[in-house]
Structures are given as structure tokens and as C-alpha cells.
CSV table of C-alpha atoms in Angstrom, one decimal:
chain,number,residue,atom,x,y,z
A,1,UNK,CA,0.0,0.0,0.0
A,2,UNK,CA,1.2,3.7,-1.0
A,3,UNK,CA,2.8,5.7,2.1
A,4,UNK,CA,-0.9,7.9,1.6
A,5,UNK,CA,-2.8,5.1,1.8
A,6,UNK,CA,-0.7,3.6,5.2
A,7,UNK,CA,-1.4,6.7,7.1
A,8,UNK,CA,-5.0,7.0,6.4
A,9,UNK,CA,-4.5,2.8,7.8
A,10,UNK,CA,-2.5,3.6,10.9
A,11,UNK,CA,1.0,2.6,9.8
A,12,UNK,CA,-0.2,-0.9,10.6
A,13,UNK,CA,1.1,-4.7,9.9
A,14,UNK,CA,-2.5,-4.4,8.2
A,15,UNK,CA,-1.5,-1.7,5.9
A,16,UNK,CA,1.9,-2.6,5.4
A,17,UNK,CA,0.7,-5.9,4.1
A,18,UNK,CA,-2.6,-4.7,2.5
A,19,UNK,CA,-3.6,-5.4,-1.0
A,20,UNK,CA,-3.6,-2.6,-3.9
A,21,UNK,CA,-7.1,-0.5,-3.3
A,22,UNK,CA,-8.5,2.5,-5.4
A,23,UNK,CA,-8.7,6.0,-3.8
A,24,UNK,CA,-12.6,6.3,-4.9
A,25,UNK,CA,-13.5,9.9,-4.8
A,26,UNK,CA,-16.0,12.1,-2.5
A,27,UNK,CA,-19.1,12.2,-3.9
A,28,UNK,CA,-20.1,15.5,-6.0
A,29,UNK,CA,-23.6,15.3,-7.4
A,30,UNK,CA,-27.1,14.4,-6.0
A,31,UNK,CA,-28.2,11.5,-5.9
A,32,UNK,CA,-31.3,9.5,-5.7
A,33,UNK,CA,-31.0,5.7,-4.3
A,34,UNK,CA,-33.1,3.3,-2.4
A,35,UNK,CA,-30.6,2.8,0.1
A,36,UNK,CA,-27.5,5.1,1.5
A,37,UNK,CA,-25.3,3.4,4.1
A,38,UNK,CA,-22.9,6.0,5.9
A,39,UNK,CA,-19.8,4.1,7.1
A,40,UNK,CA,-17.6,2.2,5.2
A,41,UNK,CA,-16.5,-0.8,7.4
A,42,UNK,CA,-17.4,-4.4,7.7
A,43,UNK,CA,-21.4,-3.6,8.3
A,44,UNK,CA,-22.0,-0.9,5.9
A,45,UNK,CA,-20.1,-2.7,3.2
A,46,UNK,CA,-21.7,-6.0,4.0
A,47,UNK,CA,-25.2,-4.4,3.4
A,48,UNK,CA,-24.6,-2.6,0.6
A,49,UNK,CA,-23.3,-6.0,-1.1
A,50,UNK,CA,-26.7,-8.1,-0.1
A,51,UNK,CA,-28.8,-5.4,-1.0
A,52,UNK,CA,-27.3,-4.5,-4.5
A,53,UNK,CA,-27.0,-8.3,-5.0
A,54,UNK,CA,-31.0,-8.0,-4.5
A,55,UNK,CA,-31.0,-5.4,-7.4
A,56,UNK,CA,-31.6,-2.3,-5.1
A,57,UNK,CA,-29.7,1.0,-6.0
A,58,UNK,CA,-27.4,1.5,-2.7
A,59,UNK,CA,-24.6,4.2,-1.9
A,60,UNK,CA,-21.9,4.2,0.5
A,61,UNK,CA,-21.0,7.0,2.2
A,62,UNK,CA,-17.3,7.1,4.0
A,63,UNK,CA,-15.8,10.2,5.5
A,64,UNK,CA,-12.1,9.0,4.9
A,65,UNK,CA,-11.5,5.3,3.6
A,66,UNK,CA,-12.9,2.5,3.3
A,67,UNK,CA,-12.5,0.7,6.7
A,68,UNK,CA,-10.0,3.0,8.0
A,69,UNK,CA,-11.2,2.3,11.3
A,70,UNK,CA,-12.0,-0.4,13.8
A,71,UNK,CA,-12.6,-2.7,10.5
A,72,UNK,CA,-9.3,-2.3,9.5
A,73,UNK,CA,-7.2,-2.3,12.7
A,74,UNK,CA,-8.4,-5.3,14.7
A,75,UNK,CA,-7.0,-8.2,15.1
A,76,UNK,CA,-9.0,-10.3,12.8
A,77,UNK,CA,-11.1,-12.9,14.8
A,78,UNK,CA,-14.4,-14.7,13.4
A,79,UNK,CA,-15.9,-16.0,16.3
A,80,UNK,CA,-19.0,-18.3,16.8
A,81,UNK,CA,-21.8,-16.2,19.6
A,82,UNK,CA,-21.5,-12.6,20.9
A,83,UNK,CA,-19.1,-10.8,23.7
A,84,UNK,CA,-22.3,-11.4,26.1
A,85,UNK,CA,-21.9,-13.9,27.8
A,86,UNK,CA,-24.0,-17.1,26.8
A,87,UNK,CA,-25.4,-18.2,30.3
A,88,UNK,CA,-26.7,-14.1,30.6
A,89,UNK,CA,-28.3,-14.5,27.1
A,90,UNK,CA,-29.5,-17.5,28.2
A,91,UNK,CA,-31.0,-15.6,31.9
A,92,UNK,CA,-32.0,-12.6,29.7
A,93,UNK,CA,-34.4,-14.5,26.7
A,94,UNK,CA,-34.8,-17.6,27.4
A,95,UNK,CA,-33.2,-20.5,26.2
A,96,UNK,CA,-35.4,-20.8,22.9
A,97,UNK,CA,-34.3,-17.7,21.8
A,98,UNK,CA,-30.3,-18.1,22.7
A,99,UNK,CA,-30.0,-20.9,20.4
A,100,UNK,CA,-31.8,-18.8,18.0
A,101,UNK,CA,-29.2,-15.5,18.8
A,102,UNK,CA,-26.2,-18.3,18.9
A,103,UNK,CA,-27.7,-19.5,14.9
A,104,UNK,CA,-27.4,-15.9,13.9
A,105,UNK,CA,-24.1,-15.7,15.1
A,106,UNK,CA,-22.7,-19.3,13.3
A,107,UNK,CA,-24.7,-17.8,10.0
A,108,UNK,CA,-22.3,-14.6,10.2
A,109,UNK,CA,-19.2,-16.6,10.8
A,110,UNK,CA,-19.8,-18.8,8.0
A,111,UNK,CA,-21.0,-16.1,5.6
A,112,UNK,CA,-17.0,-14.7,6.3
A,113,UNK,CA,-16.0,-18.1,5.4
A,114,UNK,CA,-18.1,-18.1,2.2
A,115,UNK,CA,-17.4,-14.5,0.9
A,116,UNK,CA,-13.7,-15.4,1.1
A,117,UNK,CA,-14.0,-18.0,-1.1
A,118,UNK,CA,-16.7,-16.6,-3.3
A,119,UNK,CA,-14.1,-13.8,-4.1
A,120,UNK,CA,-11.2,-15.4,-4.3
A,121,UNK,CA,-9.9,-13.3,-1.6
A,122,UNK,CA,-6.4,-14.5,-1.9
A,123,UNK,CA,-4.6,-12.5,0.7
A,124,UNK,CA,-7.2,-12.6,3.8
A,125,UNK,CA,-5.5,-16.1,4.9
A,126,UNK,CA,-8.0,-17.3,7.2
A,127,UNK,CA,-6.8,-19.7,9.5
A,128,UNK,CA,-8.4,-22.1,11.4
A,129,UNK,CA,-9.5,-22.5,15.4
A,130,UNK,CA,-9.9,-20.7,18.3
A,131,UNK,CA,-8.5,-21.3,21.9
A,132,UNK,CA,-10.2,-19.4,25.3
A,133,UNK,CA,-7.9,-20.6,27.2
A,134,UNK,CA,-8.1,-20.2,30.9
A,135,UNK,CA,-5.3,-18.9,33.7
A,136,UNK,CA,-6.9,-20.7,36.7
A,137,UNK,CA,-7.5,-24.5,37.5
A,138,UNK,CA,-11.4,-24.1,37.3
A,139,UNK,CA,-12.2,-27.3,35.0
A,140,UNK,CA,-16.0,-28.2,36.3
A,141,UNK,CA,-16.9,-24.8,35.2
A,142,UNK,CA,-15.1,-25.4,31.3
A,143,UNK,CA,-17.0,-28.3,31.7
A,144,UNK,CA,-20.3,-27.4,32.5
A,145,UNK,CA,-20.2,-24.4,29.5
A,146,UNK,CA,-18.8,-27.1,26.9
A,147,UNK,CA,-21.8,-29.2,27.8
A,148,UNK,CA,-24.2,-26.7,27.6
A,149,UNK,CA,-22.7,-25.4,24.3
A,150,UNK,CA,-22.8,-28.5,22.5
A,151,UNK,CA,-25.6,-30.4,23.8
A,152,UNK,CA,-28.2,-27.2,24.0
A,153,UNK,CA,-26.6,-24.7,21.1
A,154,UNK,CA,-24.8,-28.1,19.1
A,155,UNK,CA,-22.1,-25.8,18.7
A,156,UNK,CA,-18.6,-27.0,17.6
A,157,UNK,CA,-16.6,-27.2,20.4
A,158,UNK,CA,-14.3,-29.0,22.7
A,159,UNK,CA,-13.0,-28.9,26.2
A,160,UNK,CA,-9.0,-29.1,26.6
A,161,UNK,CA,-7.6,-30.2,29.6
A,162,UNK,CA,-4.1,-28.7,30.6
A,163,UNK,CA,-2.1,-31.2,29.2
A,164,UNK,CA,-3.3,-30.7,25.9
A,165,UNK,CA,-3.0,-26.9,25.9
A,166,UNK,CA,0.4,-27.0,27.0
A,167,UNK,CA,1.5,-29.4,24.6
A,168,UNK,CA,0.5,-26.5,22.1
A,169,UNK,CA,1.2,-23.2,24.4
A,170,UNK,CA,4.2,-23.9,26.7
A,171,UNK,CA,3.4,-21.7,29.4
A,172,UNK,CA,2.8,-22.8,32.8
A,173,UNK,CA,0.1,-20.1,32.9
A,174,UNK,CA,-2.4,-21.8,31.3
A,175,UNK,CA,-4.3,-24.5,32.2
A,176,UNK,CA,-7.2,-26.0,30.9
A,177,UNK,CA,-9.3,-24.4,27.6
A,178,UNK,CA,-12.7,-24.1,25.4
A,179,UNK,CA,-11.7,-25.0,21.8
A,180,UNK,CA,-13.7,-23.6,18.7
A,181,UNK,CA,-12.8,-25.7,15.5
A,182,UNK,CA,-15.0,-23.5,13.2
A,183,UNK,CA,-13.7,-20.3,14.6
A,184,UNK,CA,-10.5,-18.6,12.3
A,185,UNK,CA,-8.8,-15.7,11.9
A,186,UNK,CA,-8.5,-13.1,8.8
A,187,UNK,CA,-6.3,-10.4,7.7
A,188,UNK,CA,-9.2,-7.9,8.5
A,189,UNK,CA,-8.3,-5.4,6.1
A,190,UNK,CA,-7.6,-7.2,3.5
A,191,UNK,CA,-11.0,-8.8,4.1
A,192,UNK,CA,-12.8,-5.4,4.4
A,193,UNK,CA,-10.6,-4.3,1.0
A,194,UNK,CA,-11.8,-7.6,-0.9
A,195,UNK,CA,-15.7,-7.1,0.2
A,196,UNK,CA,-15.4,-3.4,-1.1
A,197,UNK,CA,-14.8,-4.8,-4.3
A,198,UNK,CA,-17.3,-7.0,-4.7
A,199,UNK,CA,-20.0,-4.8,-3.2
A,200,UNK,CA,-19.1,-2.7,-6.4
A,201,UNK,CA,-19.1,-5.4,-8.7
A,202,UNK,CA,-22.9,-6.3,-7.6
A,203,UNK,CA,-23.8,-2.5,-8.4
A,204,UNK,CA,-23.3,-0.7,-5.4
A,205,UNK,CA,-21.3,2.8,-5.0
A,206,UNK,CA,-19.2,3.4,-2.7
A,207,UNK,CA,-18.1,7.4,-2.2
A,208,UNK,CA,-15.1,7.9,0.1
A,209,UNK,CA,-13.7,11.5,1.7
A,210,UNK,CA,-17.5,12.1,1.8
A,211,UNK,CA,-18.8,13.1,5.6
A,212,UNK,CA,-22.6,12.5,6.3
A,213,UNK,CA,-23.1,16.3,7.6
A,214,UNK,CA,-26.8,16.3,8.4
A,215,UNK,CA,-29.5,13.7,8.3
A,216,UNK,CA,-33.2,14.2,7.9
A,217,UNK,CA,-35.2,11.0,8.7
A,218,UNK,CA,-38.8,11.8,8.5
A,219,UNK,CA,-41.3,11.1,5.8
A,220,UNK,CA,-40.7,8.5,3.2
A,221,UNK,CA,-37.4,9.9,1.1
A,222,UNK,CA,-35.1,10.1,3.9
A,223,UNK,CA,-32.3,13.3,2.9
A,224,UNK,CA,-28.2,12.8,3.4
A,225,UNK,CA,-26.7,16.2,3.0
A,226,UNK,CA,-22.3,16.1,2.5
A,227,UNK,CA,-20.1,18.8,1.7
A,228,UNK,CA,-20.8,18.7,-2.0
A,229,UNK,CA,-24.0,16.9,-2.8
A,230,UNK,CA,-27.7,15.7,-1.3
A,231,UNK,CA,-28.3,11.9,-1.2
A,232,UNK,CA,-32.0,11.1,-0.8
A,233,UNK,CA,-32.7,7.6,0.1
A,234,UNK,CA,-36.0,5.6,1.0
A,235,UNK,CA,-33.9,3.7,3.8
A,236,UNK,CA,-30.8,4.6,5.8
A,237,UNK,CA,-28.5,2.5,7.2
A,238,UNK,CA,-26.5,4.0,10.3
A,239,UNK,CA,-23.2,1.7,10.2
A,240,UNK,CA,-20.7,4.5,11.6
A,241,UNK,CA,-20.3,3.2,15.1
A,242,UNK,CA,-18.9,5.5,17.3
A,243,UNK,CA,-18.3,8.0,14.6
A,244,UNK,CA,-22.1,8.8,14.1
A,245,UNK,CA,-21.7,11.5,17.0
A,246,UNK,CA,-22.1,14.1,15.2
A,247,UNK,CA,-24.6,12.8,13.0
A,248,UNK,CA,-26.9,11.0,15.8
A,249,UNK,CA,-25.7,12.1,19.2
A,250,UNK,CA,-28.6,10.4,21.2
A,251,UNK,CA,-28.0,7.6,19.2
A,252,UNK,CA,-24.2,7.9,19.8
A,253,UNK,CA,-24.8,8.3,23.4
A,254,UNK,CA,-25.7,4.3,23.7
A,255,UNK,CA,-22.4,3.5,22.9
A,256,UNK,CA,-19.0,3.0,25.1
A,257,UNK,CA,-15.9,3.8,22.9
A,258,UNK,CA,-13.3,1.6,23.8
A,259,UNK,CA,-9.8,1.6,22.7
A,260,UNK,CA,-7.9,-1.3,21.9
A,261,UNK,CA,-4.8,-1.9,20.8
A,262,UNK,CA,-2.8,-4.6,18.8
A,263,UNK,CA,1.2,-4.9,18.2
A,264,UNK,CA,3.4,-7.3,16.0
A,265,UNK,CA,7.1,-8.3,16.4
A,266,UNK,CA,9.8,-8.5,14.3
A,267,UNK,CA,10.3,-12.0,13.1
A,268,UNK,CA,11.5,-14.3,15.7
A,269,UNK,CA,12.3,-17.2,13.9
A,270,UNK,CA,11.9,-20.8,15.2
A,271,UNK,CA,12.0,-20.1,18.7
A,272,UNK,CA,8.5,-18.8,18.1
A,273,UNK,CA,7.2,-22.3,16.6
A,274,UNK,CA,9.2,-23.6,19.4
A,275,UNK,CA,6.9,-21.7,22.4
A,276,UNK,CA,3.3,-21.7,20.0
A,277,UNK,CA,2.5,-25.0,17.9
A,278,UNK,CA,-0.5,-23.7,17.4
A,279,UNK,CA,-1.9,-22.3,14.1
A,280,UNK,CA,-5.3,-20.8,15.8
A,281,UNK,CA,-6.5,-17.7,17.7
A,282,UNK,CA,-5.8,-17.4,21.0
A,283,UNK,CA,-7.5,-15.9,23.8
A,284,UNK,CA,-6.2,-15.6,27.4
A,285,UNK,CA,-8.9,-14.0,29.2
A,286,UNK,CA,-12.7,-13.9,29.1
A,287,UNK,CA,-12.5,-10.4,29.3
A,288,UNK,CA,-10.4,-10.0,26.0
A,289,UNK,CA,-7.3,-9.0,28.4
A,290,UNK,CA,-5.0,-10.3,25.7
A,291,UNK,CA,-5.6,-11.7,21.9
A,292,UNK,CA,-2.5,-13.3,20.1
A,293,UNK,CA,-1.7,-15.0,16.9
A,294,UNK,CA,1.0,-16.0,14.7
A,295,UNK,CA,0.8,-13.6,11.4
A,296,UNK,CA,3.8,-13.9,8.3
A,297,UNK,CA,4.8,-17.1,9.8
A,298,UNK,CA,7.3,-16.2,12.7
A,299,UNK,CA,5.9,-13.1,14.0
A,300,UNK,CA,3.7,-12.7,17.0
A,301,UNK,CA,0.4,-10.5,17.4
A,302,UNK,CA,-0.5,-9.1,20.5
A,303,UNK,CA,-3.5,-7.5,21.1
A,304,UNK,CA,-5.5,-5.9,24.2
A,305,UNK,CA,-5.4,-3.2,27.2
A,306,UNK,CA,-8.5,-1.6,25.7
A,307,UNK,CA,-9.9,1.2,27.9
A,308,UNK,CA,-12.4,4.3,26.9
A,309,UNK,CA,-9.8,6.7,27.1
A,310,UNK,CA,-7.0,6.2,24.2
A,311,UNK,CA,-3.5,6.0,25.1
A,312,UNK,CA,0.1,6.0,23.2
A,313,UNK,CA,0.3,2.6,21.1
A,314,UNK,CA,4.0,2.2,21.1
A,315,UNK,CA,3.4,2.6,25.3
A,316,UNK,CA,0.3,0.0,25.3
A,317,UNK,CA,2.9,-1.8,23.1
A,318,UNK,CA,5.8,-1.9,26.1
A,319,UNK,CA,2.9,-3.4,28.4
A,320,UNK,CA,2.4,-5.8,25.6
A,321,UNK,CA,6.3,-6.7,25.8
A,322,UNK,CA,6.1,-7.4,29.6
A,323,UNK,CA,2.9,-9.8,29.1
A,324,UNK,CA,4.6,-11.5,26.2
A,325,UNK,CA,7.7,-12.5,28.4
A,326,UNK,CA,5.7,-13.1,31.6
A,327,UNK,CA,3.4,-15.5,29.4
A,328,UNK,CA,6.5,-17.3,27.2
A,329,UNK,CA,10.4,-16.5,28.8
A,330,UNK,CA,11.4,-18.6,26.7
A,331,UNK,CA,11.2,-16.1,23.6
A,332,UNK,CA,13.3,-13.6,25.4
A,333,UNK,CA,13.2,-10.0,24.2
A,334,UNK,CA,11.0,-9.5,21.5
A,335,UNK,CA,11.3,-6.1,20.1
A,336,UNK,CA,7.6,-4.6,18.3
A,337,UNK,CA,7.8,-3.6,14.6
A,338,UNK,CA,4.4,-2.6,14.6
A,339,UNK,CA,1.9,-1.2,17.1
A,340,UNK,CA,-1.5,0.9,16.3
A,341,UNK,CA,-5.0,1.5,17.7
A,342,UNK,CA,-8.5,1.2,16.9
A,343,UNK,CA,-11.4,2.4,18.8
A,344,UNK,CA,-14.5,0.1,18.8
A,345,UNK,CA,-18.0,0.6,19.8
A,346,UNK,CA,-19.9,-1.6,22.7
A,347,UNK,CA,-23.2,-1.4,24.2
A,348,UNK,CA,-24.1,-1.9,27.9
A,349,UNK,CA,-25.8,-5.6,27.3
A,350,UNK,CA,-23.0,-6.1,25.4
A,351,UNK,CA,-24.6,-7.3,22.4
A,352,UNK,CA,-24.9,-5.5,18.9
A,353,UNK,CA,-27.2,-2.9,17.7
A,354,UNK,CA,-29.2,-4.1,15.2
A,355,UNK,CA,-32.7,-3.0,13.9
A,356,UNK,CA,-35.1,-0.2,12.8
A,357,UNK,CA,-34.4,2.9,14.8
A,358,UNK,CA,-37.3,4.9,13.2
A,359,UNK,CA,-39.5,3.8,10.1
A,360,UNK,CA,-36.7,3.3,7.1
A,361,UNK,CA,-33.5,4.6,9.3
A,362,UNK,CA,-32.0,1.8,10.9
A,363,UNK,CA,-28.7,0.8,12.8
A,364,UNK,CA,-25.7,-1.6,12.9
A,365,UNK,CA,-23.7,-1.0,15.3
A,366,UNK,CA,-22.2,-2.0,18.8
A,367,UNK,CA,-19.4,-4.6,17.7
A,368,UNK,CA,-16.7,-4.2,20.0
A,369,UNK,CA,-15.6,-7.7,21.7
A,370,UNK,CA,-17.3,-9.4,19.3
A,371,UNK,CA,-14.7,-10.8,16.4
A,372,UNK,CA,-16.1,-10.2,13.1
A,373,UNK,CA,-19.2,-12.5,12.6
A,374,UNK,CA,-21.4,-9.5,14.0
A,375,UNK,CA,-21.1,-7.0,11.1
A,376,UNK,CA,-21.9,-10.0,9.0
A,377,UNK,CA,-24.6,-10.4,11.1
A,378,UNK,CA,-26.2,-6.6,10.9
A,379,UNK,CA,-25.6,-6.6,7.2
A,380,UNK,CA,-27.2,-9.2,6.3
A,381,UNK,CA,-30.6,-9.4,8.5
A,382,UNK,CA,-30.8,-5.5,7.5
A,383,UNK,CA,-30.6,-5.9,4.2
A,384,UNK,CA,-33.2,-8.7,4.0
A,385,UNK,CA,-35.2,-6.5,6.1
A,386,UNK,CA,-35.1,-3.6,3.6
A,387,UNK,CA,-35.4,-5.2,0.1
A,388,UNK,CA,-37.4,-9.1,1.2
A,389,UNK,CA,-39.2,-7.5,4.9
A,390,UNK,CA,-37.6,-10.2,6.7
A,391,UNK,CA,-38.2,-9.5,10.4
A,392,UNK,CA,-35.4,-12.0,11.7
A,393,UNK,CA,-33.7,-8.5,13.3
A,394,UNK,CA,-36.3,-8.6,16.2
A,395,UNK,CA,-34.7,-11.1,17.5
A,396,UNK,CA,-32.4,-8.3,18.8
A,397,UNK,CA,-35.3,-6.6,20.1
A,398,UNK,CA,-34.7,-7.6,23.6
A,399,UNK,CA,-31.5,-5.7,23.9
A,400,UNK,CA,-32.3,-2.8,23.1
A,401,UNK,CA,-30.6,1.0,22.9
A,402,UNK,CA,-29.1,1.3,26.6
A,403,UNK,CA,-27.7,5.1,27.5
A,404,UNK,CA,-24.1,4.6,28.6
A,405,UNK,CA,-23.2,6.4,31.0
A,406,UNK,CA,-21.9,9.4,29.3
A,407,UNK,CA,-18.6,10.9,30.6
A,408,UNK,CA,-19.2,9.4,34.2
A,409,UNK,CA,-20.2,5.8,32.5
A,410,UNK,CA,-16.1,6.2,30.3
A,411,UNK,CA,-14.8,6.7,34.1
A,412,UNK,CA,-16.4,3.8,35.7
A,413,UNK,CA,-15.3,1.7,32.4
A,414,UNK,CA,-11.7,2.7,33.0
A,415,UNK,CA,-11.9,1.7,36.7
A,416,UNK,CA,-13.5,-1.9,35.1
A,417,UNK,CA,-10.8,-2.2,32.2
A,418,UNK,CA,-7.6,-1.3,35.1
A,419,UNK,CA,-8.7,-3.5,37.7
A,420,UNK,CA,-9.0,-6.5,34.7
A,421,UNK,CA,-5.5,-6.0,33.5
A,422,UNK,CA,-4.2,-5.6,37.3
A,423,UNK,CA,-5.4,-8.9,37.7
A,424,UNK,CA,-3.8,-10.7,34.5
């Protein structure tokens, strides 16, 4: 990727390693569409593929590039279920409607799966599996949620004991651990890049350098004004996440930003392979404390430390260097190439945002902690919603848009977020 094009990326491994992508310009004329999605990432891209696919006229509207953002920067999981946890889904709606929640969320992963090899998105190189893996001796409890998981959801999964984790993670931190063999990660950007393309190629247009100033949602043709043009749309899809604020401030207001942050090391040869035999995601805390996996085949990715209020990356990154050695000594001193930041949105229930805010304006959002499955998720079930009136997005309904907290909610976040990583 041109130098240009890295910055707009974050100087990331992403960007450094990013496929060739067209600057496409801001848009200059009115226009009249049946759909206009403002945001450019993984959910707005996502819809405006399934709806042109459907033969709808859709635009995309993103103020700098095409998942520049959160989309772009993290550290590529695809995950079966949500960051809620399952047993509070379960508590919340019921267990009929968690294993319908927990279907949605396998139909995202797998339509990741399938897009990738639908466009021959050669340089995404999704690899396979996904390890929670746990830093106390508290095997009933692995037990009891594997149970649950696969004889309730019949999700893909099995339960580790120590042994077997260590004979693929030598560290004597870890003990036993919930494997998902459907789960994989993704080069995220190169993923976002490739489903760009093909949105285009099914007849959407995609506008970038093009802010959504003002939005007026009443009446039937909803009205986008930019800098330079009108867009005026009989449905509106909100997929800007936290950078709607100006746009939709109440509706911003339902959402934490949280920062997270990701790192990669210089090569480190075979003493890498020697410490990791282990091909797979890897996560080392429920609370997505840390995130690793191998990328370019000896170097390690380190991701985590998120908090609401952003910090230095190549600081974050010294943390990371501490947690890397406490985790494996036996690597030694591993020195970062590559450290950057992304700021991602969560909701209170910690569940996505997905639905019809007000008749034809509608909302995907609320993806933090995630992995990726969940802006598959929110493009998808909106754009059935909009061109086939598919009303699967109510399943959603019961976690609904949650004020968080404002300033004073950010501070008691932080207070969460430090006490987590004083823990690890």
C-alpha cells in the first residue's frame, strides 16, 4: 500500500501488508437511491453488497477510507456467539431464543467463510481454530459451558484439559481451555478491501472522503446532505459506530468507545514455533485482556489493554512486551515492529445494535468484543429487512438502545478495564 494510503491505515502490519485498493472519490452530485449506508466498514459494506446483489440502487457513504477504522485495525477474529456472555443471554431471553441468537451468530461466521471463497480473496488467509484458554484450575466450570454449548446450542466445540493446551502453548500459565474448531482468523483489512470490491461489482457505490453532515429521517425519502452533494434515500443504514456522533448524538450516546490496541514483532524465527505450535487464535482472558496470533509465519500479534480513554500505542505496546515475556520467557526480548489503535464501539448488554431505529433509518452497530461474525450479522438481516421484509432483526429486540453512561459511565469503564488488567 502507497505511504498515503498507510497513514489513512495507521501505519499498521495491516497496511503494510494490505492489498492494492482505489482511492474512490467524495461524492459531487445528488443523488437518488433506495438505500444510502454511511460508514464504510465491515457492516456498511456487507449491506450494501446483499442489497445491490438484491438489485436495489445502494450508496456508501465514507468520510475517509474504506474501513479505516475499527474494521481495519483489529486483530481479525471470526468467532461463533457474541461478547455477552451465553449463560446471561440465556437468563435474559430464554433458552429458545439463545439458540436462535447463537444461529445468527454461526450464519455470520460462515458467511465470512463463504465470501472469502466466493471472491477469491487470496490474501485474507483465514486460518483455522480458536482457543479461550483459561489462567486458573477451574475445570467443572469449562466443563459445565462445553456441555451446555454442545448439547443445547450443538455448537462446535471442545473442552481441553491442561495437558493438551500445553503441549500447544508452553506456558505454565495456562491450564485447561474451550476449543472452537470453526472459529479462524483473517487479515481484517484485506478482508474489508476484498468485500469493497465485490459490493461494487454487484452495483453498489461506494463514495469515500464524503462526511454525512446532516440527516433528515422523516417522511418517506429520507435526505443525506455532505459537503458537496444531497443523497436522498427511502432507507438509511447507520453503520458508523462510534463516529455517528455528530450525526446522531442520542444515538451515539448508547455507545462506550473503547480503545484497543494490537502490536506485531519483528520475526522471531523458530524459537516462536518452538513456544506456539498452534496455528489458531488465541485468547487468554474472558474479558479480552490479551488476543495473540502468529501472522507472516514467525511473527507474534499481540493485542489488548482496551480502555475508553486512548493512550500511546508504542506505550500500550511496552505493556504488551512485559505480558509476552511473563506469558512465554522462553522467547526472550521481543522487540515490536508494529503497534496501532482502533477504537470500537460496545453497548451496555454487550450485544450488537441491530434494527429499525425509526420507520426506514436503521442501525448496525455495537461490535466491540465481538470478532467479526457480527457486522456479517447486521448486514445481512438489514438488508433482508429492507429489500425481502424479513423481520429476523427482532430477535435483537430484547437488547435494546441502553444510554451509557456518558462521561461518568467512560470513568467507571476505565476503573473496570484497570482492575482487569491488574489482575492478568
Amino acid at each position: 500500500m502507497q505511504d498515503g494510503a498507510a497513514e489513512d491505515y495507521g501505519r499498521s502490519w495491516y497496511a503494510a501488508t494490505a492489498v492494492a485498493a482505489p482511492e474512490r472519490p467524495p461524492l459531487a452530485a445528488d443523488l437518488d437511491v433506495d438505500v444510502c449506508v454511511i460508514g464504510g466498514g465491515l457492516a456498511g459494506l456487507t449491506a450494501a453488497r446483499e442489497i445491490a446483489r438484491l438489485g436495489w440502487s445502494v450508496v456508501v457513504l465514507e468520510e475517509k477510507r474504506v474501513a479505516w477504522s475499527a474494521s481495519g485495525r483489529n486483530c481479525g477474529f471470526v468467532l461463533p456467539g457474541f461478547a455477552a456472555d451465553i449463560i446471561g443471554i440465556v437468563e435474559r431471553v430464554g433458552l429458545d431464543q439463545a439458540k436462535k441468537l447463537w444461529a445468527i451468530a454461526d450464519a455470520g461466521l460462515e458467511y465470512v467463510r463463504t465470501t472469502i471463497d466466493e471472491c477469491n480473496m487470496a490474501d485474507v488467509q483465514p486460518r483455522r481454530g480458536w482457543l479461550d484458554v483459561s489462567k486458573v484450575d477451574t475445570g467443572d466450570e469449562m466443563i459445565a459451558l462445553v456441555g451446555m454449548l454442545g448439547q443445547e446450542f450443538g455448537a462446535a466445540v471442545e473442552g481441553w484439559p491442561t495437558e493438551r493446551v500445553r503441549d500447544v502453548l508452553r506456558s505454565e500459565r495456562y491450564f485447561h481451555a474451550i476449543y472452537y474448531p470453526n472459529a479462524f482468523h483473517i487479515h481484517p483489512l484485506n478482508y474489508a478491501l476484498g468485500l469493497a470490491r465485490a459490493a461494487e461489482e454487484a452495483g453498489a457505490r461506494i463514495f469515500e472522503h464524503t462526511r454525512a453532515l446532516e440527516i433528515d429521517p422523516a417522511g418517506v425519502r429520507k435526505r443525506v446532505l455532505t459537503p458537496a452533494a444531497l443523497v436522498r434515500a427511502d432507507h438509511v443504514v447507520l453503520a458508523g459506530n462510534t463516529l455517528i456522533a455528530g450525526l446522531m448524538p442520542q444515538l451515539a450516546e448508547t455507545l462506550l468507545p473503547v480503545t484497543g490496541y494490537v502490536a506485531v514483532t519483528e520475526p522471531l524465527g523458530e524459537r516462536l514455533g518452538h513456544a506456539i505450535a498452534y496455528s489458531g487464535a488465541v485468547s487468554d482472558s474472558r474479558f479480552a485482556n490479551y488476543h495473540y496470533r502468529i501472522v507472516d509465519g514467525d511473527r507474534l500479534m499481540w493485542a489488548g489493554s482496551g480502555g475508553p480513554f486512548a493512550r500511546d500505542p508504542r506505550r500500550v505496546a511496552d505493556t504488551f512486551k512485559a505480558a509476552i515475556a511473563r506469558t512465554y520467557p522462553q522467547l526472550g526480548d521481543v522487540a515490536i515492529a508494529y503497534a496501532w489503535a482502533g477504537t470500537m464501539g460496545f453497548a451496555v448488554h454487550r450485544m450488537p445494535q441491530i434494527g429499525e431505529v425509526s420507520p426506514g433509518l436503521w442501525v448496525a452497530s455495537a461490535f466491540g468484543g465481538h470478532g467479526l461474525n457480527t457486522s456479517a450479522i447486521a448486514g445481512n438481516l438489514i438488508a433482508r429487512a429492507i429489500s425481502e421484509n424479513d423481520d429476523a432483526w427482532r430477535e435483537f429486540v430484547p437488547y435494546n438502545l441502553v444510554w451509557a453512561g456518558g462521561r461518568l459511565g467512560r470513568v467507571v469503564a476505565q476503573a473496570v478495564f484497570v482492575v482487569r488488567n491488574w489482575q492478568e
